[in-house]
Coordinates of C-alpha atoms in Angstrom, one line a residue:
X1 CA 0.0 0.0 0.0
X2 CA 2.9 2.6 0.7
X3 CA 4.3 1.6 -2.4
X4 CA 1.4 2.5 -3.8
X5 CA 0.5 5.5 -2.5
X6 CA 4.7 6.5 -3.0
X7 CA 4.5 5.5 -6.7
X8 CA 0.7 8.2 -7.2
X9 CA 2.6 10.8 -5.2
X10 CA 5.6 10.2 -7.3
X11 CA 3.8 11.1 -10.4
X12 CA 1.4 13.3 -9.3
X13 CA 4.9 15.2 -8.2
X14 CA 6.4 14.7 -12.0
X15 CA 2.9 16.0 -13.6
X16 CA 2.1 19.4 -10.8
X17 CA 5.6 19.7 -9.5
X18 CA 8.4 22.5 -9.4
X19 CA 9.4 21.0 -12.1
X20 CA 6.4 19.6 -13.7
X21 CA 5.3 18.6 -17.0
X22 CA 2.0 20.0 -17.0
X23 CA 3.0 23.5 -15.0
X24 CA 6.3 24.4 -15.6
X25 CA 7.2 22.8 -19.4
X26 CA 4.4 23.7 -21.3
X27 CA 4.9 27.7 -19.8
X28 CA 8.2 27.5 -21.0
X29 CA 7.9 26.3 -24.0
X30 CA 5.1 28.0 -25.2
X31 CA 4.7 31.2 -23.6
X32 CA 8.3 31.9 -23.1
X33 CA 10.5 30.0 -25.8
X34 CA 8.3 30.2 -28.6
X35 CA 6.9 33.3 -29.4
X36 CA 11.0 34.8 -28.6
X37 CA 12.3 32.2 -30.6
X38 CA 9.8 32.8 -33.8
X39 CA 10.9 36.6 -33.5
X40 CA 14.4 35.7 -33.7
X41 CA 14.0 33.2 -36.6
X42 CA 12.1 36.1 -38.8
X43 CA 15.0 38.4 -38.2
X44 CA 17.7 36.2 -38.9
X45 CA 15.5 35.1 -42.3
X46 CA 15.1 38.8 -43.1
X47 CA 18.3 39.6 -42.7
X48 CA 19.9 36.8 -44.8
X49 CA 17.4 37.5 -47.8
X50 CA 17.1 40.9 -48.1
X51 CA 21.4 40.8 -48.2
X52 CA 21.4 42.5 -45.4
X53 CA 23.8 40.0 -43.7
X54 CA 26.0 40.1 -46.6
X55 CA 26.0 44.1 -46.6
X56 CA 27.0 44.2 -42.8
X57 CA 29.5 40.9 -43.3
X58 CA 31.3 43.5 -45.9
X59 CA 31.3 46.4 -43.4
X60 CA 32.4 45.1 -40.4
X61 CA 34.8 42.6 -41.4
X62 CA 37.6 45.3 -40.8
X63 CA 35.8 45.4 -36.8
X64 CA 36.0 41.9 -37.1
X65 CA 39.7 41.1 -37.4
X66 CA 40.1 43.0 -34.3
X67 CA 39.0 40.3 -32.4
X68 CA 40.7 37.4 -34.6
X69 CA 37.3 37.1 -36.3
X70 CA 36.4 37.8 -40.2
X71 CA 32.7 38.2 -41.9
X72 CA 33.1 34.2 -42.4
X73 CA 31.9 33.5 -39.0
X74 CA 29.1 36.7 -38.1
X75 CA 26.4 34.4 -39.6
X76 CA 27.7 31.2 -36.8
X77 CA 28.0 33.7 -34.1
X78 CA 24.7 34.9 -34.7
X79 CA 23.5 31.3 -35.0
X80 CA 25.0 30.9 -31.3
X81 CA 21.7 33.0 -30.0
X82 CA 19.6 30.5 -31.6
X83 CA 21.3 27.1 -30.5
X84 CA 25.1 26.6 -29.4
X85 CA 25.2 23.2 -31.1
X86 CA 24.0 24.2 -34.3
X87 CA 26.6 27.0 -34.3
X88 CA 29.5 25.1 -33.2
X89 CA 28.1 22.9 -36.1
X90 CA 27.8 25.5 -38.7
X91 CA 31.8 26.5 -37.7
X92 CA 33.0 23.8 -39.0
X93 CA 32.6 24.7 -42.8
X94 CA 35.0 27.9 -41.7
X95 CA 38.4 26.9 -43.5
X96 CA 40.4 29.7 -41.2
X97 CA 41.5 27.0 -38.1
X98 CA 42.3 30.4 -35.7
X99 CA 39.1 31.9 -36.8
X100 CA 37.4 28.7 -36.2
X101 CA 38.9 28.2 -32.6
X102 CA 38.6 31.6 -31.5
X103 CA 34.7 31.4 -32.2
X104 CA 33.9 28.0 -30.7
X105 CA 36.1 29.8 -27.7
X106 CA 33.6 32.8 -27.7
X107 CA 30.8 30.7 -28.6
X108 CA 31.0 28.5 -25.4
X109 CA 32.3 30.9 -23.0
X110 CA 30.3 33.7 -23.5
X111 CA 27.2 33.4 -25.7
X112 CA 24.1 32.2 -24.7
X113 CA 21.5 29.7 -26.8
X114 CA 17.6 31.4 -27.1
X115 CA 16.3 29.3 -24.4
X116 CA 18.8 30.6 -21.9
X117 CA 19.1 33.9 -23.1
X118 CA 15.2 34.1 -23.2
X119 CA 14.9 33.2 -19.3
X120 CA 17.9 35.3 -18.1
X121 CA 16.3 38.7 -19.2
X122 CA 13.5 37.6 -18.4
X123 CA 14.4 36.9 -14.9
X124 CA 16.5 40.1 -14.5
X125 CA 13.7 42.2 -16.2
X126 CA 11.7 41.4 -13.5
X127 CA 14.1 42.0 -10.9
X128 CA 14.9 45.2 -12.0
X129 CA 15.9 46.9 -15.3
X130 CA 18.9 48.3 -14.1
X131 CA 19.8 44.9 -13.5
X132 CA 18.8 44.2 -17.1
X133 CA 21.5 46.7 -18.4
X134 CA 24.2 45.7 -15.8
X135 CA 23.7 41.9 -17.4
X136 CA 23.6 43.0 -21.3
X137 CA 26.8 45.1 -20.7
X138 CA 28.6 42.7 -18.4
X139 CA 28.1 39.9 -21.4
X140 CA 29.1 42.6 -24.1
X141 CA 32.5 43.8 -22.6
X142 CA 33.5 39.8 -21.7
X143 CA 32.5 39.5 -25.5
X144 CA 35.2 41.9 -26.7
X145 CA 37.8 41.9 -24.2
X146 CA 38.0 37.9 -24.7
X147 CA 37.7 38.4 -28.4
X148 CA 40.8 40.9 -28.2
X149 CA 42.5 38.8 -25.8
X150 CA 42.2 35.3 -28.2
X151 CA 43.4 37.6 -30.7
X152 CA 46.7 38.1 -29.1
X153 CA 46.8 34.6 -28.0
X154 CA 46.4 32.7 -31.5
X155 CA 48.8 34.7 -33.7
X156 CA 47.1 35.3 -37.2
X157 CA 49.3 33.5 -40.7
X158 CA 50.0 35.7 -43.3
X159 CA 48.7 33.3 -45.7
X160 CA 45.0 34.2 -44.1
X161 CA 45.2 37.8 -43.9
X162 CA 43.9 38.8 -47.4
X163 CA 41.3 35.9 -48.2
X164 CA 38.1 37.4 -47.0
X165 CA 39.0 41.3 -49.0
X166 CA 38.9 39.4 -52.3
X167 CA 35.7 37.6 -51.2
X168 CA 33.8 41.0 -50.4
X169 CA 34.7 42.8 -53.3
X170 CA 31.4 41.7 -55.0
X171 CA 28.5 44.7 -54.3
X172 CA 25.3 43.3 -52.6
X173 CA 22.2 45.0 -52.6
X174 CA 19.4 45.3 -50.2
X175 CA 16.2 43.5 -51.5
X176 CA 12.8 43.7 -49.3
X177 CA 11.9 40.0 -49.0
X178 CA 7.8 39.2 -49.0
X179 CA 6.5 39.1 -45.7
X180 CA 4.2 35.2 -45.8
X181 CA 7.2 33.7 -46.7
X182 CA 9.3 34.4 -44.2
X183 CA 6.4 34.8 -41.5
X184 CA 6.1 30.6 -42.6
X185 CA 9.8 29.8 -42.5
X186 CA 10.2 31.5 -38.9
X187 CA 7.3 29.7 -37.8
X188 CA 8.1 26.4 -39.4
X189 CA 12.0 26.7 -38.0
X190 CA 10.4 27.8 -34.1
X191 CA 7.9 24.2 -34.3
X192 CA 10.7 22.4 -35.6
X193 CA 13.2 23.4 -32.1
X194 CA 10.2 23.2 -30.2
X195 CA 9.9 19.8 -30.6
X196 CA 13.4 19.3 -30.8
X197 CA 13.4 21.1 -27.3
X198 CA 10.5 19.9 -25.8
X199 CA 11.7 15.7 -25.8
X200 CA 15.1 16.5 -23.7
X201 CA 13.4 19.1 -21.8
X202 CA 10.6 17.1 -20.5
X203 CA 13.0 14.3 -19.9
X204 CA 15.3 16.6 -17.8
X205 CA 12.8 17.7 -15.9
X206 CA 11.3 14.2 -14.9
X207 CA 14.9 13.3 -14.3
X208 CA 14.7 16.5 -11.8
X209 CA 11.7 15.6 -10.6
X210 CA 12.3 12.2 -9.6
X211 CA 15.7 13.3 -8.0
X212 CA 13.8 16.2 -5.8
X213 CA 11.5 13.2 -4.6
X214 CA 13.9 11.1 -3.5
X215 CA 16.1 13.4 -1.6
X216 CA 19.4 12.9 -3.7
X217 CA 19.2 16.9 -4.8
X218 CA 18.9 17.8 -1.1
X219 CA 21.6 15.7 0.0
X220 CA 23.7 17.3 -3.1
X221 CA 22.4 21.0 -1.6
X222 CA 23.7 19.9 1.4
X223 CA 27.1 18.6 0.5
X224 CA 27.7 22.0 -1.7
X225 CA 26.3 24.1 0.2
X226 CA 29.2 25.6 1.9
X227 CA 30.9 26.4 -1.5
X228 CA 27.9 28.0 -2.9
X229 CA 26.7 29.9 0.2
X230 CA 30.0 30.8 1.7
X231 CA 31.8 31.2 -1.1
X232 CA 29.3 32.9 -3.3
X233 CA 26.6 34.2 -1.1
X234 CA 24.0 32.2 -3.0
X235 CA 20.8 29.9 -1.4
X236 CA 22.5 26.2 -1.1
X237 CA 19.5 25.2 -3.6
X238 CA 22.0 26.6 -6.7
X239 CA 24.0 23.5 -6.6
X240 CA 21.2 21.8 -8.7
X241 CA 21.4 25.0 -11.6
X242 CA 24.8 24.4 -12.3
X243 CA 24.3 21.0 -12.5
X244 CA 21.5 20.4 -15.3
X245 CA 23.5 23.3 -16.7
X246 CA 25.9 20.8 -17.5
X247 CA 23.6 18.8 -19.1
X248 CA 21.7 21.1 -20.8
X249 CA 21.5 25.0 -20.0
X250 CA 18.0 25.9 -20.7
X251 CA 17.4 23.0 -17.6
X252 CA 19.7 25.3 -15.3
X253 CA 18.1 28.2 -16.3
X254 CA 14.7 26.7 -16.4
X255 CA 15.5 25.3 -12.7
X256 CA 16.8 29.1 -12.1
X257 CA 13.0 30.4 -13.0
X258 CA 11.4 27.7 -10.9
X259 CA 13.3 28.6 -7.8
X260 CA 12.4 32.6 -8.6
X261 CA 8.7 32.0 -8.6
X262 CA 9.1 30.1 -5.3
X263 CA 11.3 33.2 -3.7
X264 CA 14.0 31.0 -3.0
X265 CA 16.4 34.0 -4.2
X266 CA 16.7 37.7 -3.9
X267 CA 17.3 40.7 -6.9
X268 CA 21.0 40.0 -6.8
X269 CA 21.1 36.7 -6.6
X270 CA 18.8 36.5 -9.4
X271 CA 21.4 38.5 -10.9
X272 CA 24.5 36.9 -10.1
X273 CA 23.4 33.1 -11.2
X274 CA 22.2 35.0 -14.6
X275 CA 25.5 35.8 -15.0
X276 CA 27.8 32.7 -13.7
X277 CA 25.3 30.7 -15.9
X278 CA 25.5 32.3 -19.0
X279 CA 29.3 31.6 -18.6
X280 CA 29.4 28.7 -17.6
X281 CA 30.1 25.6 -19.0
X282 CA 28.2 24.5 -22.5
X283 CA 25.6 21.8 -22.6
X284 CA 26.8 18.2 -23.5
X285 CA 25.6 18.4 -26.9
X286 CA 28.0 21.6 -27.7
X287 CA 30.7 19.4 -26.2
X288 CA 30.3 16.6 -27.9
X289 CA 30.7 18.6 -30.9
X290 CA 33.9 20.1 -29.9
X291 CA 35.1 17.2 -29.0
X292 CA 34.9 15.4 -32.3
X293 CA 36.0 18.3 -34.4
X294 CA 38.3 20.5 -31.9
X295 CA 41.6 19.3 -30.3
X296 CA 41.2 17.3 -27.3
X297 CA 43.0 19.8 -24.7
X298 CA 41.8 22.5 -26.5
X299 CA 38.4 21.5 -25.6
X300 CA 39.0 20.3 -22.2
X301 CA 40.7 23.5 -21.8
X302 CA 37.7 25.4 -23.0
X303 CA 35.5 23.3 -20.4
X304 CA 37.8 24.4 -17.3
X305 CA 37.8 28.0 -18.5
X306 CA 34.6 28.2 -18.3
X307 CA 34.0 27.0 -15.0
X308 CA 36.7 28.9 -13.8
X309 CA 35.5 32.3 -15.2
X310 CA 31.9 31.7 -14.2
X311 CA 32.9 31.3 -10.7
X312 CA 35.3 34.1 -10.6
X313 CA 32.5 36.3 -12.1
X314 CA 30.3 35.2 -9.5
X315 CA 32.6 36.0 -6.8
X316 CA 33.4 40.0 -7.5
X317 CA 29.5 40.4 -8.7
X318 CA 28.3 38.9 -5.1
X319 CA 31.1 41.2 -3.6
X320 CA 30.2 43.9 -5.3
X321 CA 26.6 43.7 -4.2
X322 CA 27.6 43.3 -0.9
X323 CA 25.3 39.7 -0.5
X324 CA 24.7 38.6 2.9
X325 CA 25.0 35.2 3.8
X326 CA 22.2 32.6 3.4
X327 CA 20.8 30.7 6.1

C-alpha cells in the first residue's frame, strides 16, 4: 500500500511539481520559448534574404579582425543566439583554423543559446531593469575583451590575412523580402526546435523531478552548500542549476526560474546566477561537438575556462553587491 501510494505521489509530483510537466514545461515552451524564438527566426530570415547580412558581413569585417574574427563567422556567431550546437556545427565549414577556434572559444564561453538567453532577461527584467543593463553590458564587454584577448593569444598566418577582401569585393544589394514567406519559414523553424526542445526538456525535468523526490538533490544542496553559500553568497539550492546546466543549460536556467517564482532568491542573486550561468560551462551536446572536431586539450581546456571564469564572475558580482550570507 505505501508503495502504492509512494508511486501516485511520485507522479502526481512529475505531472504538478516545481518542475512539472504539466505547469512548468508547457509555460516555458510555449509562452516563453516560442513566441521569442519565432521573432528571432524572422529576423535572422530577413536579414539573410534581403542581403542585409551580406551588406554588414562587408562592413564590419575590418571590426572583425580586431577580435581574430572575419565576416566568415558573423552568420555562426549569430546562429550561437539561436542554439550553441547548431553554431559550433555551422563552424565547422569555416576553412580559417584560428578563426574557427577563437569562435567556438567565444561561442561556449560567453554566448548564450535562445532558451537561456530568453529566461535570463526575463528573470533580470523582473528584478529590475537596471539589473537588465548591468547583465547586457557585463556579457558585451567579456565578449570583446576575450575576443581581443584570443586575438593576441592565437597569432594570425600571413597566408589568411587577405582571403576574405577578395571575397567581399562583390556589391550586394538590399532586396525587401515578402512578408508570408518568411512569416512561414520563422514559424516552421520555431515548431521544428520546439519539438526538438520539448523531448530532452521534459526528460530533464522528470529526471529532476524524480531526484527532488527522493532526496538525492537535497543531500547534493547539502554537501555544496558551503561552497555555494559561503563562497558565493547564494541559497544552497543553486547547486542543482549548475548541475542540469551541464547537461543542458536551458534546464539550469529553467530550474533558475522555478526557484524565482518560489522566492528562493533575492534581486542579486537573481542577478549573479544569470550571470555565472551564461558563462558557464556549455551543454553536453556543444561538447560533444567540440570534442569530435576541436583538439582534445583544447576542448577540455575550454570546459575548465569556463567554469573557472563563471565562478570568478560570481565571486566580484556577489562582492560587489555586498550579498549577505544565506541561512
Amino acid at each position: 500500500m505505501n508503495m502504492t501510494n509512494n508511486l501516485y505521489s511520485l507522479i502526481q509530483y512529475i505531472l504538478y511539481g516545481d518542475f512539472g510537466l504539466l505547469t512548468i514545461v508547457p509555460y516555458f515552451l510555449f509562452r516563453i520559448l516560442f513566441p521569442i524564438i519565432t521573432a528571432f527566426y524572422l529576423l535572422q530570415l530577413f536579414l539573410i534574404e534581403s542581403n542585409l547580412l551580406k551588406i554588414m558581413s562587408s562592413k564590419i569585417d575590418k571590426v572583425l579582425k580586431r577580435f581574430g574574427l572575419s565576416a566568415s563567422t558573423l552568420l555562426p556567431l549569430l546562429l550561437g543566439f539561436g542554439c550553441i550546437t547548431v553554431a559550433l556545427g555551422a563552424l565547422q565549414l569555416t576553412s580559417n583554423i584560428r578563426e574557427r577556434r577563437i569562435a567556438q572559444i567565444l561561442l561556449c564561453m560567453i554566448i548564450p543559446c535562445s532558451a537561456q538567453l530568453v529566461i535570463n532577461t526575463v528573470l533580470v527584467f523582473q528584478t529590475s531593469k537596471t539589473y537588465l543593463i548591468a547583465y547586457i553590458a557585463i556579457i558585451g564587454l567579456m565578449f570583446l575583451m576575450f575576443g581581443f584577448i584570443l586575438n593576441l593569444c592565437f597569432p594570425e598566418h600571413s597566408s589568411h590575412q587577405n582571403i576574405y577582401c577578395k571575397k567581399y569585393k562583390y556589391r550586394y544589394y538590399f532586396t525587401m523580402p515578402k512578408l508570408f514567406p518568411l512569416l512561414y519559414k520563422s514559424f516552421r523553424s520555431s515548431i521544428s526546435f520546439l519539438i526538438e526542445t520539448a523531448i530532452p526538456f521534459a526528460v530533464g525535468n522528470i529526471i529532476v523531478s524524480v531526484l527532488y523526490f527522493y532526496g538525492f538533490i537535497n543531500k547534493l544542496c547539502s554537501f555544496t552548500a558551503p561552497f555555494f553559500c559561503n563562497f558565493l553568497h547564494l541559497p544552497a539550492d543553486s547547486a542543482i542549476i549548475f548541475i542540469l546546466s551541464i547537461i543542458k543549460k536551458d534546464l539550469g536556467a529553467a530550474s533558475l526560474l522555478a526557484l524565482f517564482a518560489n522566492g528562493s532568491f533575492t534581486d542579486a542573486q537573481i542577478f549573479v546566477c544569470t550571470v555565472m550561468l551564461t558563462l558557464f560551462v556549455p551543454c553536453l551536446a556543444s561538447m560533444i561537438i567540440l570534442f569530435k572536431h576541436e583538439n582534445k586539450l583544447i576542448t577540455a581546456g575550454i570546459w575548465v575556462l569556463c567554469i573557472l571564469l563563471s565562478l570568478i564572475a560570481g565571486k566580484i558580482l556577489s562582492s560587489l553587491l555586498i550579498l549577505p550570507l544565506p541561512y
